[in-house]
Short mmCIF file of C-alpha atoms and ligand atoms in Angstrom, two decimals:
data_model
loop_
_atom_site.label_atom_id
_atom_site.label_comp_id
_atom_site.label_asym_id
_atom_site.label_seq_id
_atom_site.Cartn_x
_atom_site.Cartn_y
_atom_site.Cartn_z
CA MET A 254 0.00 0.00 0.00
CA ASN A 255 1.31 3.35 -0.97
CA VAL A 256 0.95 5.87 1.84
CA SER A 257 3.50 8.44 0.72
CA PRO A 258 1.85 11.69 -0.24
CA THR A 259 1.97 12.86 -3.83
CA ARG A 260 3.24 16.34 -4.57
CA ARG A 261 0.72 18.19 -6.59
CA LEU A 262 2.14 21.20 -8.38
CA ARG A 263 0.05 24.25 -9.03
CA LEU A 264 1.40 27.22 -10.93
CA ALA A 265 0.10 30.75 -11.23
CA TRP A 266 1.55 33.03 -13.84
CA GLY A 267 1.27 36.34 -15.58
CA GLY A 268 3.36 38.29 -18.05
CA ALA A 269 3.83 41.67 -19.67
CA THR A 270 5.82 42.96 -22.60
CA ASP A 271 6.32 46.43 -24.00
CA GLN A 272 8.38 47.99 -26.75
CA GLY A 273 9.68 50.66 -24.38
CA ARG A 274 10.16 54.34 -25.07
CA ILE A 275 12.85 54.35 -27.75
CA ARG A 276 12.55 51.33 -29.98
CA ALA A 277 10.17 51.47 -32.93
CA ASN A 278 9.06 47.89 -32.50
CA ASN A 279 8.98 45.03 -30.03
CA GLN A 280 11.48 42.31 -30.88
CA ASP A 281 10.71 40.38 -27.71
CA ALA A 282 8.33 37.45 -27.78
CA MET A 283 6.89 35.29 -25.04
CA HIS A 284 4.73 32.28 -24.42
CA ALA A 285 3.02 31.09 -21.27
CA ASP A 286 0.98 27.93 -21.11
CA SER A 287 0.33 25.10 -18.70
CA GLY A 288 3.84 24.10 -17.82
CA LEU A 289 5.79 25.94 -20.51
CA PHE A 290 7.17 29.48 -20.18
CA VAL A 291 9.35 31.07 -22.83
CA VAL A 292 10.95 34.48 -23.36
CA ALA A 293 12.89 35.43 -26.49
CA ASP A 294 14.63 38.68 -27.41
CA GLY A 295 15.26 38.87 -31.13
CA MET A 296 17.87 40.84 -33.04
CA GLY A 297 18.33 41.74 -36.68
CA GLY A 298 17.12 44.45 -39.06
CA HIS A 299 14.13 44.40 -41.43
CA GLN A 300 11.96 42.63 -38.86
CA GLY A 301 14.64 39.92 -38.44
CA GLY A 302 14.52 40.31 -34.67
CA GLU A 303 10.76 39.90 -34.52
CA VAL A 304 10.80 36.97 -36.92
CA ALA A 305 13.62 35.19 -35.08
CA ALA A 306 12.01 35.62 -31.65
CA ASN A 307 8.55 34.58 -32.83
CA LEU A 308 9.85 31.60 -34.84
CA ALA A 309 11.88 30.35 -31.87
CA VAL A 310 9.05 30.74 -29.35
CA ARG A 311 6.54 29.13 -31.70
CA THR A 312 8.84 26.18 -32.43
CA VAL A 313 9.32 25.42 -28.73
CA ALA A 314 5.62 25.91 -27.95
CA GLN A 315 4.55 23.58 -30.74
CA ALA A 316 6.99 20.90 -29.57
CA ASP A 317 5.20 20.94 -26.19
CA PRO A 318 8.21 19.38 -24.42
CA GLN A 319 7.42 16.95 -21.59
CA GLY A 320 10.95 16.68 -20.20
CA LEU A 321 14.51 17.92 -20.42
CA ALA A 322 15.51 15.87 -23.47
CA GLN A 323 12.45 17.03 -25.42
CA LEU A 324 13.02 20.61 -24.36
CA ARG A 325 16.63 20.44 -25.50
CA ASP A 326 15.46 18.97 -28.84
CA ALA A 327 12.88 21.74 -29.20
CA VAL A 328 15.53 24.43 -28.68
CA THR A 329 17.86 22.72 -31.16
CA GLU A 330 14.95 22.64 -33.62
CA ALA A 331 14.26 26.34 -32.98
CA ASN A 332 17.90 27.06 -33.79
CA ARG A 333 17.62 25.10 -37.03
CA VAL A 334 14.39 26.82 -38.10
CA VAL A 335 15.69 30.34 -37.40
CA HIS A 336 19.07 29.62 -38.99
CA GLU A 337 17.59 28.12 -42.16
CA THR A 338 15.00 30.88 -42.50
CA ALA A 339 17.80 33.43 -42.21
CA LEU A 340 19.79 31.66 -44.93
CA GLU A 341 16.77 31.49 -47.27
CA GLN A 342 15.75 35.13 -46.94
CA PRO A 343 18.46 37.68 -47.77
CA GLU A 344 16.71 40.43 -45.79
CA LEU A 345 16.75 38.24 -42.68
CA HIS A 346 20.45 37.31 -42.86
CA GLY A 347 22.13 37.46 -39.49
CA MET A 348 18.92 37.44 -37.45
CA GLY A 349 18.98 35.64 -34.14
CA THR A 350 17.32 35.53 -30.77
CA THR A 351 17.86 34.72 -27.14
CA LEU A 352 15.70 31.88 -25.84
CA THR A 353 14.99 31.27 -22.18
CA THR A 354 12.59 28.55 -21.11
CA LEU A 355 11.18 27.13 -17.92
CA ALA A 356 9.11 23.97 -18.32
CA VAL A 357 7.52 21.37 -16.09
CA SER A 358 8.95 17.91 -16.65
CA ARG A 359 6.26 15.27 -16.53
CA GLU A 360 8.72 12.42 -17.01
CA THR A 361 9.42 11.85 -13.34
CA GLU A 362 6.99 10.69 -10.66
CA SER A 363 7.19 14.03 -8.90
CA PRO A 364 7.16 16.99 -11.25
CA GLN A 365 10.38 18.92 -11.72
CA PHE A 366 11.30 22.16 -13.44
CA VAL A 367 13.63 22.02 -16.38
CA LEU A 368 15.30 25.24 -17.49
CA VAL A 369 17.27 25.95 -20.63
CA ASN A 370 18.94 29.12 -21.79
CA VAL A 371 20.75 30.59 -24.77
CA GLY A 372 21.67 34.29 -24.77
CA ASP A 373 21.24 37.06 -22.22
CA SER A 374 17.58 36.84 -21.28
CA ARG A 375 17.40 35.56 -17.72
CA ILE A 376 15.59 33.36 -15.23
CA TYR A 377 15.62 34.47 -11.62
CA ARG A 378 14.30 32.68 -8.57
CA HIS A 379 12.92 34.62 -5.63
CA ARG A 380 12.91 32.55 -2.44
CA ASP A 381 12.82 33.69 1.19
CA SER A 382 13.31 37.32 0.11
CA GLN A 383 16.47 36.39 -1.76
CA LEU A 384 16.78 36.91 -5.49
CA GLU A 385 19.05 34.57 -7.39
CA GLN A 386 19.91 34.70 -11.07
CA LEU A 387 19.81 31.08 -12.21
CA THR A 388 20.93 31.54 -15.80
CA GLU A 389 24.29 32.75 -16.99
CA ASP A 390 24.34 35.52 -19.63
CA HIS A 391 25.97 34.56 -22.89
CA SER A 392 27.25 38.03 -23.58
CA TYR A 393 30.65 39.58 -24.12
CA VAL A 394 30.41 41.80 -21.03
CA ALA A 395 29.25 38.90 -18.83
CA GLU A 396 32.32 37.03 -20.06
CA LEU A 397 34.52 39.98 -19.06
CA ILE A 398 32.84 40.10 -15.61
CA ARG A 399 33.37 36.35 -15.11
CA ARG A 400 37.04 36.81 -15.98
CA GLY A 401 37.23 39.64 -13.44
CA GLU A 402 38.24 42.20 -16.06
CA ILE A 403 35.35 44.63 -15.50
CA ASP A 404 32.64 45.12 -12.87
CA GLU A 405 28.86 45.46 -13.22
CA GLU A 406 29.06 49.24 -13.43
CA ALA A 407 31.55 49.18 -16.27
CA ALA A 408 29.48 46.50 -18.01
CA ALA A 409 26.38 48.72 -17.93
CA VAL A 410 28.05 51.36 -20.10
CA HIS A 411 30.37 49.11 -22.11
CA PRO A 412 30.15 49.85 -25.87
CA TYR A 413 29.81 46.12 -26.61
CA ARG A 414 27.26 45.39 -23.89
CA ASN A 415 24.68 44.28 -26.47
CA MET A 416 27.03 41.76 -28.05
CA LEU A 417 25.98 38.15 -27.48
CA THR A 418 28.40 35.24 -27.45
CA ARG A 419 25.61 32.74 -28.04
CA ALA A 420 22.23 33.09 -29.74
CA ILE A 421 19.58 31.02 -31.46
CA GLY A 422 19.78 30.97 -35.26
CA VAL A 423 23.17 32.56 -35.79
CA HIS A 424 25.05 29.32 -36.39
CA ALA A 425 23.97 25.86 -37.57
CA GLU A 426 24.74 24.47 -34.11
CA VAL A 427 24.02 25.93 -30.70
CA GLU A 428 25.22 25.09 -27.21
CA ILE A 429 22.42 25.05 -24.64
CA ASP A 430 22.71 25.59 -20.86
CA GLU A 431 20.33 23.51 -18.76
CA TRP A 432 19.19 23.02 -15.16
CA VAL A 433 16.79 20.69 -13.33
CA LEU A 434 15.11 21.96 -10.13
CA ASP A 435 12.67 20.56 -7.62
CA PRO A 436 9.57 22.68 -7.13
CA VAL A 437 9.53 24.40 -3.76
CA ALA A 438 6.32 26.00 -2.53
CA GLY A 439 6.56 29.75 -2.38
CA ASP A 440 9.23 30.05 -5.04
CA ARG A 441 8.63 32.79 -7.54
CA PHE A 442 10.36 32.57 -10.91
CA MET A 443 10.90 35.49 -13.22
CA LEU A 444 11.83 35.14 -16.89
CA CYS A 445 12.85 38.42 -18.48
CA SER A 446 14.62 40.09 -21.36
CA ASP A 447 17.60 42.41 -20.88
CA GLY A 448 15.35 45.44 -21.40
CA LEU A 449 14.30 44.93 -17.77
CA THR A 450 17.66 44.11 -16.24
CA ASN A 451 19.46 46.95 -18.04
CA GLU A 452 17.09 49.45 -16.42
CA LEU A 453 16.61 47.93 -12.95
CA ASP A 454 19.13 46.40 -10.61
CA ASP A 455 18.55 43.18 -8.71
CA SER A 456 17.51 44.90 -5.46
CA GLU A 457 14.79 46.88 -7.26
CA ILE A 458 13.54 43.70 -8.92
CA ALA A 459 13.58 41.84 -5.60
CA GLU A 460 11.59 44.63 -3.99
CA GLN A 461 8.80 44.26 -6.58
CA LEU A 462 8.79 40.46 -6.34
CA ALA A 463 8.58 40.64 -2.54
CA LEU A 464 5.37 42.68 -2.69
CA GLU A 465 3.63 39.40 -3.52
CA GLN A 466 1.15 40.97 -5.87
CA ASP A 467 -0.40 38.54 -8.30
CA PRO A 468 1.97 37.49 -11.12
CA SER A 469 0.33 39.62 -13.78
CA ALA A 470 0.36 42.78 -11.64
CA THR A 471 4.01 42.16 -10.73
CA ALA A 472 5.01 41.68 -14.37
CA LYS A 473 3.18 44.86 -15.40
CA ALA A 474 4.73 46.84 -12.54
CA LEU A 475 8.24 45.73 -13.49
CA VAL A 476 7.77 46.58 -17.18
CA ALA A 477 6.31 49.97 -16.21
CA LEU A 478 9.34 50.62 -13.96
CA ALA A 479 11.72 49.79 -16.81
CA ASN A 480 9.85 52.30 -18.98
CA ASN A 481 10.00 54.93 -16.24
CA ARG A 482 13.75 54.51 -16.07
CA GLY A 483 14.06 55.26 -19.77
CA GLY A 484 12.66 52.19 -21.49
CA ARG A 485 15.65 52.09 -23.81
CA ASP A 486 14.83 48.58 -24.98
CA ASN A 487 11.84 46.29 -25.28
CA SER A 488 11.15 44.67 -21.94
CA THR A 489 9.38 41.45 -21.18
CA VAL A 490 8.63 39.87 -17.81
CA LEU A 491 6.98 36.55 -17.08
CA ILE A 492 6.28 35.66 -13.43
CA VAL A 493 5.59 32.07 -12.36
CA ASP A 494 4.52 31.35 -8.77
CA VAL A 495 4.96 27.85 -7.38
CA HIS A 496 2.40 26.24 -5.11
CA VAL A 497 2.90 22.66 -4.00
CA GLU A 498 0.13 20.70 -2.37
CA LEU A 499 0.74 17.38 -0.67
CA VAL A 500 -2.00 14.96 -1.57
CA ASP A 501 -2.30 11.85 0.55
CA SER A 502 -2.53 9.15 -2.09
CA ALA A 503 -3.62 6.56 0.54
CA ASN A 504 -6.75 8.56 1.13
CA GLY A 505 -8.90 7.50 -1.77
CA GLY A 506 -11.65 9.94 -0.95
CA LEU A 507 -9.43 12.96 -1.33
CA SER A 508 -8.87 12.85 -5.01
CA PRO A 509 -11.37 11.17 -7.29
CA ASP A 510 -8.94 11.34 -10.21
CA ASP A 511 -6.17 9.57 -8.31
CA SER A 512 -4.61 8.28 -11.47
CA GLU A 513 -3.86 11.83 -12.44
CA SER A 514 -2.60 13.03 -9.12
CA GLN A 515 0.95 12.07 -9.95
CA SER A 516 1.11 14.47 -12.80
CA PRO A 517 1.25 18.14 -12.06
CA VAL A 518 -2.05 19.91 -11.99
CA LEU A 519 -1.64 23.23 -13.66
CA GLU A 520 -4.18 25.91 -13.38
CA ARG A 521 -4.43 28.77 -15.72
CA PRO A 522 -5.51 31.72 -13.66
CA ASP A 523 -4.15 34.49 -15.67
CA GLU A 524 -3.72 35.13 -19.34
CA PRO A 525 -0.47 36.94 -20.00
CA ASP A 526 -0.42 40.05 -22.15
CA LEU A 527 0.93 38.62 -25.31
CA PRO A 528 3.00 40.79 -27.60
CA THR A 529 0.07 41.20 -29.99
CA ASN A 530 -1.71 43.38 -27.47
CA GLU A 531 -2.03 46.93 -28.53
CA THR A 532 -0.26 48.80 -25.80
CA GLU A 533 1.51 51.48 -27.78
CA GLU A 534 0.34 55.05 -27.82
CA PRO A 535 1.19 57.06 -30.92
CA SER A 536 2.67 59.84 -28.78
CA VAL A 537 5.38 57.52 -27.52
CA GLU A 538 6.66 57.02 -31.04
CA GLN A 539 9.50 59.44 -31.52
CA GLY A 540 10.81 58.21 -34.80
CA HIS A 541 13.93 56.57 -33.45
CA SER A 542 14.45 53.40 -35.40
CA SER A 543 17.73 52.45 -33.81
CA PRO A 544 18.61 51.86 -30.19
CA VAL A 545 20.27 54.61 -28.20
CA LYS A 546 23.69 53.19 -27.50
CA HIS A 547 25.01 55.53 -24.85
CA ARG A 548 23.28 55.98 -21.56
CA SER A 549 25.64 58.69 -20.32
CA TRP A 550 24.86 61.50 -22.75
CA LEU A 551 22.79 63.45 -20.23
CA TYR A 552 25.77 63.84 -17.99
CA ASP A 553 28.02 65.42 -20.59
CA ARG A 554 29.07 68.84 -19.38
CA VAL A 555 28.02 71.43 -21.90
CA HIS A 556 28.16 75.16 -21.21
CA ILE A 557 25.43 77.04 -23.02
CA THR A 558 23.67 80.38 -22.75
CA LEU A 559 19.99 80.90 -22.03
CA GLY A 560 19.38 82.16 -25.59
CA THR A 561 20.81 79.01 -27.06
CA VAL A 562 18.68 76.99 -24.72
CA ILE A 563 15.46 78.74 -25.79
CA ILE A 564 16.24 78.53 -29.52
CA SER A 565 17.27 74.89 -29.14
CA LEU A 566 14.14 74.11 -27.17
CA VAL A 567 11.89 75.69 -29.81
CA LEU A 568 13.69 73.79 -32.56
CA LEU A 569 13.56 70.60 -30.54
CA VAL A 570 9.84 70.90 -29.78
CA THR A 571 9.08 71.66 -33.44
CA SER A 572 11.14 68.72 -34.70
CA VAL A 573 9.69 66.36 -32.13
CA ALA A 574 6.17 67.46 -33.10
CA MET A 575 6.93 66.94 -36.80
CA VAL A 576 8.57 63.59 -36.31
CA THR A 577 5.76 62.51 -33.97
CA THR A 578 3.11 63.50 -36.51
CA ILE A 579 4.83 61.80 -39.43
CA GLY A 580 5.60 58.82 -37.20
CA TRP A 581 2.02 58.63 -36.02
CA TYR A 582 0.76 58.61 -39.61
CA ALA A 583 3.45 56.17 -40.78
CA ARG A 584 2.58 53.75 -38.03
CA SER A 585 -1.19 54.07 -38.12
CA GLY A 586 -3.19 51.35 -39.79
CA TYR A 587 -2.45 47.72 -40.47
CA HIS A 588 -2.00 45.44 -43.43
CA VAL A 589 -1.67 41.72 -43.98
CA SER A 590 1.62 40.75 -45.51
CA VAL A 591 4.19 37.97 -45.85
CA VAL A 592 7.35 37.67 -43.77
CA ALA A 593 9.61 34.61 -43.94
CA ASN A 594 6.94 32.70 -45.89
CA HIS A 595 4.38 33.27 -43.16
CA VAL A 596 1.25 35.40 -43.31
CA VAL A 597 1.57 38.21 -40.77
CA ILE A 598 -0.23 41.36 -39.72
CA GLN A 599 1.96 44.42 -39.96
CA LYS A 600 1.42 47.77 -38.32
CA GLY A 601 2.09 50.82 -40.47
CA ARG A 602 1.81 51.83 -44.11
CA ILE A 603 2.36 49.28 -46.88
CA GLY A 604 5.99 49.47 -47.94
CA GLY A 605 6.81 51.88 -45.12
CA LEU A 606 7.06 55.67 -45.14
CA LEU A 607 10.34 57.58 -44.97
CA TRP A 608 12.42 55.78 -42.34
CA PHE A 609 9.38 54.19 -40.71
CA GLU A 610 9.32 50.55 -41.70
CA PRO A 611 6.13 48.65 -40.95
CA THR A 612 6.50 46.54 -37.83
CA LEU A 613 5.34 43.04 -37.13
CA GLN A 614 2.09 43.10 -35.18
CA GLN A 615 1.05 39.50 -35.23
CA TRP A 616 2.70 36.36 -36.51
CA THR A 617 0.50 33.52 -37.81
CA GLU A 618 1.11 29.85 -38.50
CA ILE A 619 -0.26 30.24 -42.06
CA GLN A 620 2.48 29.63 -44.62
CA THR A 621 2.48 31.00 -48.16
CA ILE A 622 2.71 27.45 -49.51
CA GLN A 623 -0.85 26.84 -48.20
CA LEU A 624 -2.30 29.79 -50.08
CA THR A 625 -4.00 29.88 -53.46
CA ASP A 626 -2.51 32.05 -56.22
CA GLN A 627 -5.46 34.36 -55.78
CA ASP A 628 -4.78 34.88 -52.06
CA LEU A 629 -1.07 35.35 -52.74
CA GLN A 630 -1.89 38.02 -55.31
CA ARG A 631 -4.18 39.75 -52.83
CA LEU A 632 -1.41 39.83 -50.24
CA SER A 633 1.19 41.15 -52.67
CA ASP A 634 -1.20 43.85 -53.92
CA GLY A 635 -1.65 44.93 -50.33
CA GLU A 636 -4.67 46.49 -48.69
CA GLN A 637 -4.37 49.18 -46.04
CA MET A 638 -6.69 48.46 -43.11
CA SER A 639 -7.72 50.98 -40.51
CA ASP A 640 -7.65 48.81 -37.44
CA LEU A 641 -6.28 45.58 -36.06
CA ALA A 642 -9.72 43.96 -35.88
CA GLU A 643 -10.10 44.31 -39.65
CA ALA A 644 -6.72 42.65 -40.24
CA GLN A 645 -7.55 39.88 -37.76
CA ALA A 646 -10.88 39.29 -39.48
CA PHE A 647 -8.99 38.93 -42.76
CA ILE A 648 -6.72 36.29 -41.14
CA THR A 649 -9.69 34.46 -39.59
CA ASN A 650 -11.39 34.37 -42.97
CA LEU A 651 -8.20 33.06 -44.62
CA ARG A 652 -7.77 30.41 -41.92
CA THR A 653 -11.39 29.28 -42.23
CA ARG A 654 -11.04 28.85 -45.97
CA LEU A 655 -7.80 26.88 -45.50
CA VAL A 656 -9.48 24.53 -43.03
CA GLU A 657 -12.44 24.09 -45.37
CA ALA A 658 -10.14 23.42 -48.32
CA GLU A 659 -8.25 20.79 -46.28
CA SER A 660 -11.35 19.01 -45.01
CA GLY A 661 -12.82 19.10 -48.52
CA ASN A 662 -9.95 16.97 -49.83
MN1 MN B 75 16.78 43.33 -25.51
#
């Protein structure tokens, strides 16, 4: 007779992502589902960053890994998919992404967490008021810190601080870091992109995590803080709270579905804000299409007269207003288009306007190979749509017809 209690795992999670105050688009992607949590931070021009991050996240999510070996395979597959897509599409050459994943392993009798990481997105664990970074950054500055050549402060302003030493999709092969952890009740995990950790230090993050707000509120608060500090990059936060219940398996009356009590029971209390959510306000768009590299410019000592200040201010306000207006127009509206052989919704004018390229709003699983010539022609002709709902209705209609065509065969 088995009298040992079974550990029943219950997770609560919530996430938030935002493009920040400087970047023209959000190259972060995330996924949160029962037992699988992923954050990716893409890089590469011409939407390469968005494509790489979304392809990688989607590949891992579709693999639905049930243990460490499957998770490792899924990440290897994500690397292959991103790398091959980059080779096939000249405009996507050189794209890559970080990929950080926490998953529940269902292979063992008691559930465990399996973690894998490539790049400089991070997983932290908050336990007993202590914050611990579990992953190791695969970045040039982290390498210098590990070798004792520079400290954290020097790393924060280092000209090469954005340079990764490992990423998904850059090479045909990728080395993956991995960890296996036992679930401990009360643990709070945080997956995040560097847009958060470049703006906030560990003590500020710990302070927010210790407030014990629900995961979604915590994630939103952290992303908002990163934006308040400058929001120089896209930031993404995914919070996962661990609850462990001991279920006495000898007590038959306790759990009618005893056969299932050995596998983790995952509840889905909170839908994360996925990157497709419309959170941008046009006024935030300032027309910067490249990241601001130096965070110390404000502190430069410049001696100027009041007259210069007033003239400069007037010029500045006028230019900002112009750029904001053009930017607002350039980025208003949506259209359905094709990126990396997938049908996507893009935000902005067809073909872009001045230096405002359309940005990826929503990635879909629909591939161009599935489309009829007529649909392909419609996509290449382009059709400017006024709102996201119209574009989504177009996709729904396309998807419905694809399903009908398949079932008709
Ligand atoms: Mn980033």
